[in-house]
Amino acid sequence: MVWKHSSLVAEVRHEAPGRVALLHLDATQPVVLAGPAEAIWHLIDGRRDETEVIAELQAGFEDKAGELVRQSLGFLESLESQRLIEAADEARQ
């Protein structure tokens, strides 16, 4: 699946890399992402599929517990359920 950021999400990045605050315009509470979660958010660009996003994460983060793939897929599901991301058009740009 190829994901993109929802057009109804406001994003504020901290000047230091590694943190981002998100607010869906219909939500009442922001979501703050840091570390690998922020990296996943940054990799969601409407062009990379889940496999490519996870490959990038594996290159940048140590996975001692062997849980990176499962946790990443679960996190993507969570972002979708909060309406922070949505499926991108089938045709890649």
mmCIF file with all atom_site columns, N, CA, C and O in Angstrom, residues 17-47:
data_model
loop_
_atom_site.group_PDB
_atom_site.id
_atom_site.type_symbol
_atom_site.label_atom_id
_atom_site.label_alt_id
_atom_site.label_comp_id
_atom_site.label_asym_id
_atom_site.label_entity_id
_atom_site.label_seq_id
_atom_site.pdbx_PDB_ins_code
_atom_site.Cartn_x
_atom_site.Cartn_y
_atom_site.Cartn_z
_atom_site.occupancy
_atom_site.B_iso_or_equiv
_atom_site.pdbx_formal_charge
_atom_site.auth_seq_id
_atom_site.auth_comp_id
_atom_site.auth_asym_id
_atom_site.auth_atom_id
_atom_site.pdbx_PDB_model_num
ATOM 1   N N  . PRO A 1 17 ? 15.619  18.125 14.545 1.00 0.00 ? 17 PRO A N  1
ATOM 2   C CA . PRO A 1 17 ? 14.991  16.978 13.870 1.00 0.00 ? 17 PRO A CA 1
ATOM 3   C C  . PRO A 1 17 ? 14.551  15.895 14.854 1.00 0.00 ? 17 PRO A C  1
ATOM 4   O O  . PRO A 1 17 ? 15.081  15.777 15.941 1.00 0.00 ? 17 PRO A O  1
ATOM 5   N N  . GLY A 1 18 ? 13.549  15.151 14.431 1.00 0.00 ? 18 GLY A N  1
ATOM 6   C CA . GLY A 1 18 ? 13.138  14.003 15.222 1.00 0.00 ? 18 GLY A CA 1
ATOM 7   C C  . GLY A 1 18 ? 11.826  14.144 15.952 1.00 0.00 ? 18 GLY A C  1
ATOM 8   O O  . GLY A 1 18 ? 11.410  13.224 16.646 1.00 0.00 ? 18 GLY A O  1
ATOM 9   N N  . ARG A 1 19 ? 11.149  15.295 15.838 1.00 0.00 ? 19 ARG A N  1
ATOM 10  C CA . ARG A 1 19 ? 9.845   15.472 16.491 1.00 0.00 ? 19 ARG A CA 1
ATOM 11  C C  . ARG A 1 19 ? 8.913   16.226 15.559 1.00 0.00 ? 19 ARG A C  1
ATOM 12  O O  . ARG A 1 19 ? 9.313   17.167 14.888 1.00 0.00 ? 19 ARG A O  1
ATOM 13  N N  . VAL A 1 20 ? 7.658   15.809 15.558 1.00 0.00 ? 20 VAL A N  1
ATOM 14  C CA . VAL A 1 20 ? 6.629   16.487 14.770 1.00 0.00 ? 20 VAL A CA 1
ATOM 15  C C  . VAL A 1 20 ? 5.306   16.368 15.516 1.00 0.00 ? 20 VAL A C  1
ATOM 16  O O  . VAL A 1 20 ? 5.028   15.340 16.135 1.00 0.00 ? 20 VAL A O  1
ATOM 17  N N  . ALA A 1 21 ? 4.513   17.441 15.488 1.00 0.00 ? 21 ALA A N  1
ATOM 18  C CA . ALA A 1 21 ? 3.168   17.431 16.073 1.00 0.00 ? 21 ALA A CA 1
ATOM 19  C C  . ALA A 1 21 ? 2.157   17.473 14.944 1.00 0.00 ? 21 ALA A C  1
ATOM 20  O O  . ALA A 1 21 ? 2.309   18.244 13.987 1.00 0.00 ? 21 ALA A O  1
ATOM 21  N N  . LEU A 1 22 ? 1.134   16.638 15.037 1.00 0.00 ? 22 LEU A N  1
ATOM 22  C CA . LEU A 1 22 ? 0.105   16.535 14.012 1.00 0.00 ? 22 LEU A CA 1
ATOM 23  C C  . LEU A 1 22 ? -1.257  16.780 14.634 1.00 0.00 ? 22 LEU A C  1
ATOM 24  O O  . LEU A 1 22 ? -1.506  16.372 15.765 1.00 0.00 ? 22 LEU A O  1
ATOM 25  N N  . LEU A 1 23 ? -2.128  17.424 13.873 1.00 0.00 ? 23 LEU A N  1
ATOM 26  C CA . LEU A 1 23 ? -3.495  17.605 14.331 1.00 0.00 ? 23 LEU A CA 1
ATOM 27  C C  . LEU A 1 23 ? -4.419  17.456 13.137 1.00 0.00 ? 23 LEU A C  1
ATOM 28  O O  . LEU A 1 23 ? -4.327  18.222 12.178 1.00 0.00 ? 23 LEU A O  1
ATOM 29  N N  . HIS A 1 24 ? -5.269  16.441 13.218 1.00 0.00 ? 24 HIS A N  1
ATOM 30  C CA . HIS A 1 24 ? -6.325  16.305 12.213 1.00 0.00 ? 24 HIS A CA 1
ATOM 31  C C  . HIS A 1 24 ? -7.328  17.408 12.532 1.00 0.00 ? 24 HIS A C  1
ATOM 32  O O  . HIS A 1 24 ? -7.679  17.632 13.695 1.00 0.00 ? 24 HIS A O  1
ATOM 33  N N  . LEU A 1 25 ? -7.776  18.126 11.529 1.00 0.00 ? 25 LEU A N  1
ATOM 34  C CA . LEU A 1 25 ? -8.620  19.292 11.757 1.00 0.00 ? 25 LEU A CA 1
ATOM 35  C C  . LEU A 1 25 ? -9.950  18.966 12.420 1.00 0.00 ? 25 LEU A C  1
ATOM 36  O O  . LEU A 1 25 ? -10.600 19.854 12.967 1.00 0.00 ? 25 LEU A O  1
ATOM 37  N N  . ASP A 1 26 ? -10.356 17.700 12.419 1.00 0.00 ? 26 ASP A N  1
ATOM 38  C CA . ASP A 1 26 ? -11.575 17.294 13.117 1.00 0.00 ? 26 ASP A CA 1
ATOM 39  C C  . ASP A 1 26 ? -11.294 16.715 14.500 1.00 0.00 ? 26 ASP A C  1
ATOM 40  O O  . ASP A 1 26 ? -12.222 16.315 15.197 1.00 0.00 ? 26 ASP A O  1
ATOM 41  N N  . ALA A 1 27 ? -10.040 16.661 14.900 1.00 0.00 ? 27 ALA A N  1
ATOM 42  C CA . ALA A 1 27 ? -9.663  16.097 16.201 1.00 0.00 ? 27 ALA A CA 1
ATOM 43  C C  . ALA A 1 27 ? -9.529  17.203 17.235 1.00 0.00 ? 27 ALA A C  1
ATOM 44  O O  . ALA A 1 27 ? -9.438  18.385 16.904 1.00 0.00 ? 27 ALA A O  1
ATOM 45  N N  . THR A 1 28 ? -9.508  16.814 18.500 1.00 0.00 ? 28 THR A N  1
ATOM 46  C CA . THR A 1 28 ? -9.357  17.795 19.573 1.00 0.00 ? 28 THR A CA 1
ATOM 47  C C  . THR A 1 28 ? -7.980  17.747 20.223 1.00 0.00 ? 28 THR A C  1
ATOM 48  O O  . THR A 1 28 ? -7.627  18.664 20.945 1.00 0.00 ? 28 THR A O  1
ATOM 49  N N  . GLN A 1 29 ? -7.234  16.686 19.968 1.00 0.00 ? 29 GLN A N  1
ATOM 50  C CA . GLN A 1 29 ? -5.922  16.531 20.584 1.00 0.00 ? 29 GLN A CA 1
ATOM 51  C C  . GLN A 1 29 ? -4.865  16.310 19.498 1.00 0.00 ? 29 GLN A C  1
ATOM 52  O O  . GLN A 1 29 ? -5.090  15.532 18.569 1.00 0.00 ? 29 GLN A O  1
ATOM 53  N N  . PRO A 1 30 ? -3.708  16.956 19.635 1.00 0.00 ? 30 PRO A N  1
ATOM 54  C CA . PRO A 1 30 ? -2.631  16.698 18.678 1.00 0.00 ? 30 PRO A CA 1
ATOM 55  C C  . PRO A 1 30 ? -1.955  15.354 18.962 1.00 0.00 ? 30 PRO A C  1
ATOM 56  O O  . PRO A 1 30 ? -2.105  14.790 20.042 1.00 0.00 ? 30 PRO A O  1
ATOM 57  N N  . VAL A 1 31 ? -1.228  14.872 17.981 1.00 0.00 ? 31 VAL A N  1
ATOM 58  C CA . VAL A 1 31 ? -0.421  13.664 18.110 1.00 0.00 ? 31 VAL A CA 1
ATOM 59  C C  . VAL A 1 31 ? 1.033   14.100 17.929 1.00 0.00 ? 31 VAL A C  1
ATOM 60  O O  . VAL A 1 31 ? 1.352   14.774 16.954 1.00 0.00 ? 31 VAL A O  1
ATOM 61  N N  . VAL A 1 32 ? 1.893   13.754 18.879 1.00 0.00 ? 32 VAL A N  1
ATOM 62  C CA . VAL A 1 32 ? 3.304   14.101 18.784 1.00 0.00 ? 32 VAL A CA 1
ATOM 63  C C  . VAL A 1 32 ? 4.087   12.835 18.475 1.00 0.00 ? 32 VAL A C  1
ATOM 64  O O  . VAL A 1 32 ? 3.958   11.833 19.180 1.00 0.00 ? 32 VAL A O  1
ATOM 65  N N  . LEU A 1 33 ? 4.869   12.888 17.410 1.00 0.00 ? 33 LEU A N  1
ATOM 66  C CA . LEU A 1 33 ? 5.676   11.745 16.995 1.00 0.00 ? 33 LEU A CA 1
ATOM 67  C C  . LEU A 1 33 ? 7.146   12.058 17.206 1.00 0.00 ? 33 LEU A C  1
ATOM 68  O O  . LEU A 1 33 ? 7.603   13.173 16.933 1.00 0.00 ? 33 LEU A O  1
ATOM 69  N N  . ALA A 1 34 ? 7.889   11.051 17.663 1.00 0.00 ? 34 ALA A N  1
ATOM 70  C CA . ALA A 1 34 ? 9.324   11.196 17.861 1.00 0.00 ? 34 ALA A CA 1
ATOM 71  C C  . ALA A 1 34 ? 10.012  9.899  17.472 1.00 0.00 ? 34 ALA A C  1
ATOM 72  O O  . ALA A 1 34 ? 9.385   8.833  17.442 1.00 0.00 ? 34 ALA A O  1
ATOM 73  N N  . GLY A 1 35 ? 11.304  9.982  17.191 1.00 0.00 ? 35 GLY A N  1
ATOM 74  C CA . GLY A 1 35 ? 12.110  8.800  16.875 1.00 0.00 ? 35 GLY A CA 1
ATOM 75  C C  . GLY A 1 35 ? 11.606  8.077  15.641 1.00 0.00 ? 35 GLY A C  1
ATOM 76  O O  . GLY A 1 35 ? 11.317  8.709  14.620 1.00 0.00 ? 35 GLY A O  1
ATOM 77  N N  . PRO A 1 36 ? 11.491  6.745  15.709 1.00 0.00 ? 36 PRO A N  1
ATOM 78  C CA . PRO A 1 36 ? 11.050  5.980  14.538 1.00 0.00 ? 36 PRO A CA 1
ATOM 79  C C  . PRO A 1 36 ? 9.666   6.394  14.033 1.00 0.00 ? 36 PRO A C  1
ATOM 80  O O  . PRO A 1 36 ? 9.417   6.378  12.838 1.00 0.00 ? 36 PRO A O  1
ATOM 81  N N  . ALA A 1 37 ? 8.769   6.804  14.936 1.00 0.00 ? 37 ALA A N  1
ATOM 82  C CA . ALA A 1 37 ? 7.437   7.234  14.507 1.00 0.00 ? 37 ALA A CA 1
ATOM 83  C C  . ALA A 1 37 ? 7.535   8.473  13.629 1.00 0.00 ? 37 ALA A C  1
ATOM 84  O O  . ALA A 1 37 ? 6.873   8.578  12.596 1.00 0.00 ? 37 ALA A O  1
ATOM 85  N N  . GLU A 1 38 ? 8.390   9.423  14.013 1.00 0.00 ? 38 GLU A N  1
ATOM 86  C CA . GLU A 1 38 ? 8.595   10.624 13.203 1.00 0.00 ? 38 GLU A CA 1
ATOM 87  C C  . GLU A 1 38 ? 9.238   10.245 11.876 1.00 0.00 ? 38 GLU A C  1
ATOM 88  O O  . GLU A 1 38 ? 8.897   10.809 10.828 1.00 0.00 ? 38 GLU A O  1
ATOM 89  N N  . ALA A 1 39 ? 10.158  9.288  11.900 1.00 0.00 ? 39 ALA A N  1
ATOM 90  C CA . ALA A 1 39 ? 10.812  8.847  10.667 1.00 0.00 ? 39 ALA A CA 1
ATOM 91  C C  . ALA A 1 39 ? 9.794   8.239  9.703  1.00 0.00 ? 39 ALA A C  1
ATOM 92  O O  . ALA A 1 39 ? 9.829   8.506  8.497  1.00 0.00 ? 39 ALA A O  1
ATOM 93  N N  . ILE A 1 40 ? 8.875   7.442  10.225 1.00 0.00 ? 40 ILE A N  1
ATOM 94  C CA . ILE A 1 40 ? 7.829   6.856  9.379  1.00 0.00 ? 40 ILE A CA 1
ATOM 95  C C  . ILE A 1 40 ? 6.991   7.976  8.766  1.00 0.00 ? 40 ILE A C  1
ATOM 96  O O  . ILE A 1 40 ? 6.719   7.969  7.564  1.00 0.00 ? 40 ILE A O  1
ATOM 97  N N  . TRP A 1 41 ? 6.592   8.942  9.572  1.00 0.00 ? 41 TRP A N  1
ATOM 98  C CA . TRP A 1 41 ? 5.790   10.055 9.068  1.00 0.00 ? 41 TRP A CA 1
ATOM 99  C C  . TRP A 1 41 ? 6.515   10.757 7.913  1.00 0.00 ? 41 TRP A C  1
ATOM 100 O O  . TRP A 1 41 ? 5.930   11.070 6.892  1.00 0.00 ? 41 TRP A O  1
ATOM 101 N N  . HIS A 1 42 ? 7.795   10.994 8.102  1.00 0.00 ? 42 HIS A N  1
ATOM 102 C CA . HIS A 1 42 ? 8.597   11.667 7.075  1.00 0.00 ? 42 HIS A CA 1
ATOM 103 C C  . HIS A 1 42 ? 8.690   10.830 5.788  1.00 0.00 ? 42 HIS A C  1
ATOM 104 O O  . HIS A 1 42 ? 8.716   11.383 4.692  1.00 0.00 ? 42 HIS A O  1
ATOM 105 N N  . LEU A 1 43 ? 8.712   9.500  5.924  1.00 0.00 ? 43 LEU A N  1
ATOM 106 C CA . LEU A 1 43 ? 8.837   8.612  4.761  1.00 0.00 ? 43 LEU A CA 1
ATOM 107 C C  . LEU A 1 43 ? 7.524   8.437  4.004  1.00 0.00 ? 43 LEU A C  1
ATOM 108 O O  . LEU A 1 43 ? 7.530   8.009  2.850  1.00 0.00 ? 43 LEU A O  1
ATOM 109 N N  . ILE A 1 44 ? 6.413   8.754  4.633  1.00 0.00 ? 44 ILE A N  1
ATOM 110 C CA . ILE A 1 44 ? 5.111   8.661  3.957  1.00 0.00 ? 44 ILE A CA 1
ATOM 111 C C  . ILE A 1 44 ? 5.013   9.858  3.021  1.00 0.00 ? 44 ILE A C  1
ATOM 112 O O  . ILE A 1 44 ? 4.854   10.992 3.460  1.00 0.00 ? 44 ILE A O  1
ATOM 113 N N  . ASP A 1 45 ? 5.122   9.583  1.723  1.00 0.00 ? 45 ASP A N  1
ATOM 114 C CA . ASP A 1 45 ? 5.191   10.685 0.761  1.00 0.00 ? 45 ASP A CA 1
ATOM 115 C C  . ASP A 1 45 ? 4.295   10.499 -0.459 1.00 0.00 ? 45 ASP A C  1
ATOM 116 O O  . ASP A 1 45 ? 4.380   11.264 -1.417 1.00 0.00 ? 45 ASP A O  1
ATOM 117 N N  . GLY A 1 46 ? 3.455   9.482  -0.440 1.00 0.00 ? 46 GLY A N  1
ATOM 118 C CA . GLY A 1 46 ? 2.582   9.247  -1.588 1.00 0.00 ? 46 GLY A CA 1
ATOM 119 C C  . GLY A 1 46 ? 3.259   8.522  -2.734 1.00 0.00 ? 46 GLY A C  1
ATOM 120 O O  . GLY A 1 46 ? 2.629   8.262  -3.753 1.00 0.00 ? 46 GLY A O  1
ATOM 121 N N  . ARG A 1 47 ? 4.534   8.177  -2.564 1.00 0.00 ? 47 ARG A N  1
ATOM 122 C CA . ARG A 1 47 ? 5.284   7.453  -3.602 1.00 0.00 ? 47 ARG A CA 1
ATOM 123 C C  . ARG A 1 47 ? 5.842   6.119  -3.102 1.00 0.00 ? 47 ARG A C  1
ATOM 124 O O  . ARG A 1 47 ? 5.853   5.141  -3.817 1.00 0.00 ? 47 ARG A O  1
#
